[in-house]
């Protein structure tokens, strides 16, 4: 039975003019005008008007990309009114949701129906369409990305036409547009595969870097969801293993959960980063103290409360997807880089995995993947560290996350994505005038 629901769809039209900034504050867009459509019809009309006025068009989400993938000087489509869960179909195991709906609202609504996504990233502030379009992913032996869970979508193209896309209807567009960087059109709604809500038991445990890398294949194979964080300037990691559980639910206590997730992970970490920015020489010592403060914990809860965490300390990030077999070598090279350099890195390196998928521009397209993400606290010099890390990643045929900082261009990306030409040919057909182009897309997709 299909059930309709409206969630978070109310509110004003939002500002019509003024600059837009991303979450990290490193990207600013100054559009000619800005609109916040409340329906597919309003969205299509806005795109047709922009075309008649000769304006480019980009849709933004909540700004959690570090690249200017959504920046425009033309028409900016804002997400705040194109929201709400439109249908929940228990029999089909699907939910259809308006494109501007934040993942946190989707997760809460699904939980109220006793349903869940199979996997998700580590935050849930993004809009559903922004998360899918830029390749947002979690970690998993059998599943990872948001886009791979999409079973249908509605796409408004450059002439204002509305395409309904699935494996059965406009399948070639569906294959590419699930993770389309906003280059093929503006998504107005998405349908996700969902399943009955389940419990996950999370086991967080400190582990030496050498042990994690020695056991990496074993840890990935034995756990449904494995990830770890390595603290630069130390030999210490924090590992997290999430596996399905029969229960009962045993969430973190209110006090202990607040201490771990708010006080330590946000409050104390913010203070440490602030001190490190002021006195970079103190960072290695702070890192050693921080890594020794880690303790093991185990808890069991519904999926989104285990997969996601609050992230209040602002940073810049670069993440590369490598062939799974290159994981240990690349991590060893990154650790050696930090040890021999003058870099002072206060943020941990995050390592996750994903199975191969069939999306042309997915960072896991056609190969089992390991993700290596490097971060720097906002306001600290990051360019030299990121450039050195990027040289390691590209030497292993790395694919940069589309929403995170990198310097790659279309010539490089065409070499590491076997289906790159398939995507760009579809772009040529759907958007020959480049209504949805911007400087970032011209760099990474060509023009």
XYZ file of N, CA and C in Angstrom, residues 58 65-71 133-134 179-184 319-320 360-363 390 398-425 427-428 434 436-447:
198
model
N 21.853 26.528 -11.973
C 22.391 25.511 -11.065
C 21.479 25.414 -9.854
N 29.255 20.555 -0.200
C 30.369 20.296 -1.105
C 31.425 21.364 -0.916
N 32.676 20.963 -1.045
C 33.792 21.896 -0.924
C 34.195 22.462 -2.282
N 33.709 21.851 -3.351
C 33.958 22.346 -4.698
C 32.823 23.275 -5.118
N 33.048 24.104 -6.139
C 31.980 24.974 -6.644
C 31.083 24.269 -7.654
N 30.749 23.008 -7.386
C 29.961 22.209 -8.313
C 28.590 22.829 -8.563
N 28.036 23.581 -7.596
C 26.699 24.159 -7.739
C 26.720 25.674 -7.922
N 27.893 26.276 -8.010
C 27.978 27.735 -8.090
C 27.549 28.227 -9.472
N 23.751 13.389 -6.194
C 24.372 13.940 -7.399
C 25.874 14.081 -7.286
N 26.404 14.206 -6.071
C 27.852 14.392 -5.903
C 28.562 13.128 -5.431
N 23.840 9.978 -10.437
C 25.023 10.687 -9.970
C 25.493 11.537 -11.138
N 24.817 12.699 -11.309
C 24.999 13.472 -12.525
C 25.615 14.834 -12.353
N 26.024 15.211 -11.139
C 26.708 16.480 -10.887
C 25.882 17.700 -11.279
N 24.585 17.514 -11.505
C 23.761 18.618 -11.975
C 24.045 19.001 -13.406
N 24.756 18.152 -14.146
C 25.167 18.484 -15.502
C 24.132 18.109 -16.552
N 23.165 17.265 -16.193
C 22.178 16.790 -17.152
C 20.843 17.490 -17.014
N 39.077 13.993 -0.799
C 38.917 12.541 -0.680
C 39.116 11.896 -2.034
N 39.867 10.804 -2.050
C 40.098 10.045 -3.273
C 39.618 8.616 -3.109
N 28.048 5.432 -14.108
C 29.204 5.880 -14.893
C 30.160 6.798 -14.143
N 29.644 7.772 -13.387
C 30.519 8.711 -12.693
C 30.655 8.418 -11.205
N 30.233 7.256 -10.771
C 30.460 6.894 -9.369
C 31.942 6.666 -9.133
N 32.435 7.123 -8.000
C 33.836 6.885 -7.667
C 34.117 5.396 -7.484
N 47.476 14.358 -2.865
C 46.878 14.095 -4.174
C 47.862 13.387 -5.105
N 43.660 7.148 -8.574
C 42.592 7.637 -7.729
C 41.580 8.483 -8.473
N 40.349 8.405 -7.998
C 39.255 9.224 -8.519
C 38.825 10.199 -7.417
N 38.874 11.494 -7.656
C 38.500 12.434 -6.604
C 36.996 12.459 -6.376
N 36.614 12.623 -5.131
C 35.209 12.854 -4.806
C 34.781 14.140 -5.500
N 33.616 14.118 -6.144
C 33.165 15.250 -6.950
C 32.868 16.488 -6.107
N 32.571 16.301 -4.841
C 32.217 17.431 -3.995
C 33.325 17.863 -3.056
N 34.522 17.303 -3.233
C 35.626 17.630 -2.329
C 36.826 18.135 -3.134
N 37.690 18.879 -2.487
C 38.733 19.613 -3.189
C 39.668 18.672 -3.952
N 40.009 19.076 -5.164
C 40.970 18.342 -5.980
C 41.361 19.246 -7.138
N 42.363 18.824 -7.919
C 42.829 19.630 -9.048
C 42.688 18.910 -10.378
N 41.962 17.789 -10.432
C 41.902 16.990 -11.661
C 41.018 17.658 -12.710
N 41.269 17.301 -13.983
C 40.474 17.830 -15.079
C 39.935 16.686 -15.935
N 39.196 17.057 -16.977
C 38.523 16.045 -17.798
C 39.503 15.078 -18.442
N 40.666 15.555 -18.845
C 41.637 14.665 -19.492
C 42.065 13.552 -18.542
N 42.334 13.898 -17.275
C 42.708 12.879 -16.288
C 41.524 11.963 -16.001
N 40.345 12.556 -15.774
C 39.186 11.773 -15.355
C 38.738 10.802 -16.432
N 38.896 11.169 -17.684
C 38.538 10.253 -18.763
C 39.400 8.998 -18.750
N 40.601 9.095 -18.195
C 41.483 7.936 -18.106
C 41.102 6.991 -16.977
N 40.540 7.510 -15.883
C 40.259 6.662 -14.716
C 38.788 6.251 -14.613
N 37.934 6.802 -15.477
C 36.526 6.398 -15.551
C 36.266 5.752 -16.908
N 36.128 4.437 -16.970
C 35.937 3.768 -18.266
C 34.694 4.230 -19.012
N 33.662 4.715 -18.285
C 32.404 5.110 -18.919
C 32.257 6.630 -18.997
N 33.362 7.337 -18.866
C 33.335 8.801 -18.891
C 32.710 9.318 -20.191
N 33.120 8.765 -21.318
C 32.602 9.200 -22.611
C 31.115 8.956 -22.755
N 30.620 7.898 -22.129
C 29.187 7.611 -22.162
C 28.416 8.754 -21.486
N 28.946 9.235 -20.360
C 28.277 10.326 -19.648
C 28.327 11.615 -20.453
N 29.501 11.963 -20.975
C 29.620 13.235 -21.686
C 28.814 13.237 -22.983
N 28.658 12.078 -23.601
C 27.817 12.007 -24.805
C 26.359 12.266 -24.455
N 25.370 14.066 -21.922
C 25.324 15.499 -21.628
C 25.187 16.313 -22.911
N 25.949 15.926 -23.939
C 25.856 16.629 -25.217
C 24.432 16.567 -25.781
N 24.715 23.889 -22.897
C 25.368 23.988 -21.583
C 24.621 24.942 -20.643
N 23.362 24.060 -17.961
C 23.685 23.676 -16.577
C 25.193 23.679 -16.306
N 25.947 24.339 -17.163
C 27.401 24.365 -16.994
C 27.825 25.453 -16.006
N 29.006 25.280 -15.481
C 29.699 26.315 -14.705
C 31.194 26.016 -14.829
N 32.068 26.873 -14.316
C 33.503 26.632 -14.504
C 33.983 25.283 -13.972
N 33.425 24.819 -12.850
C 33.857 23.527 -12.302
C 33.509 22.404 -13.261
N 32.282 22.398 -13.766
C 31.889 21.317 -14.677
C 32.666 21.391 -15.988
N 32.999 22.594 -16.449
C 33.823 22.684 -17.658
C 35.209 22.080 -17.419
N 35.706 22.234 -16.210
C 37.023 21.655 -15.911
C 36.965 20.137 -15.830
N 35.967 19.594 -15.134
C 35.967 18.148 -14.886
C 35.282 17.336 -15.987
N 34.408 17.948 -16.764
C 33.721 17.218 -17.828
C 34.130 17.666 -19.216
N 34.828 18.788 -19.317
C 35.172 19.328 -20.614
C 34.039 20.223 -21.122
N 34.266 20.858 -22.248
C 33.252 21.768 -22.768
C 33.098 21.565 -24.271
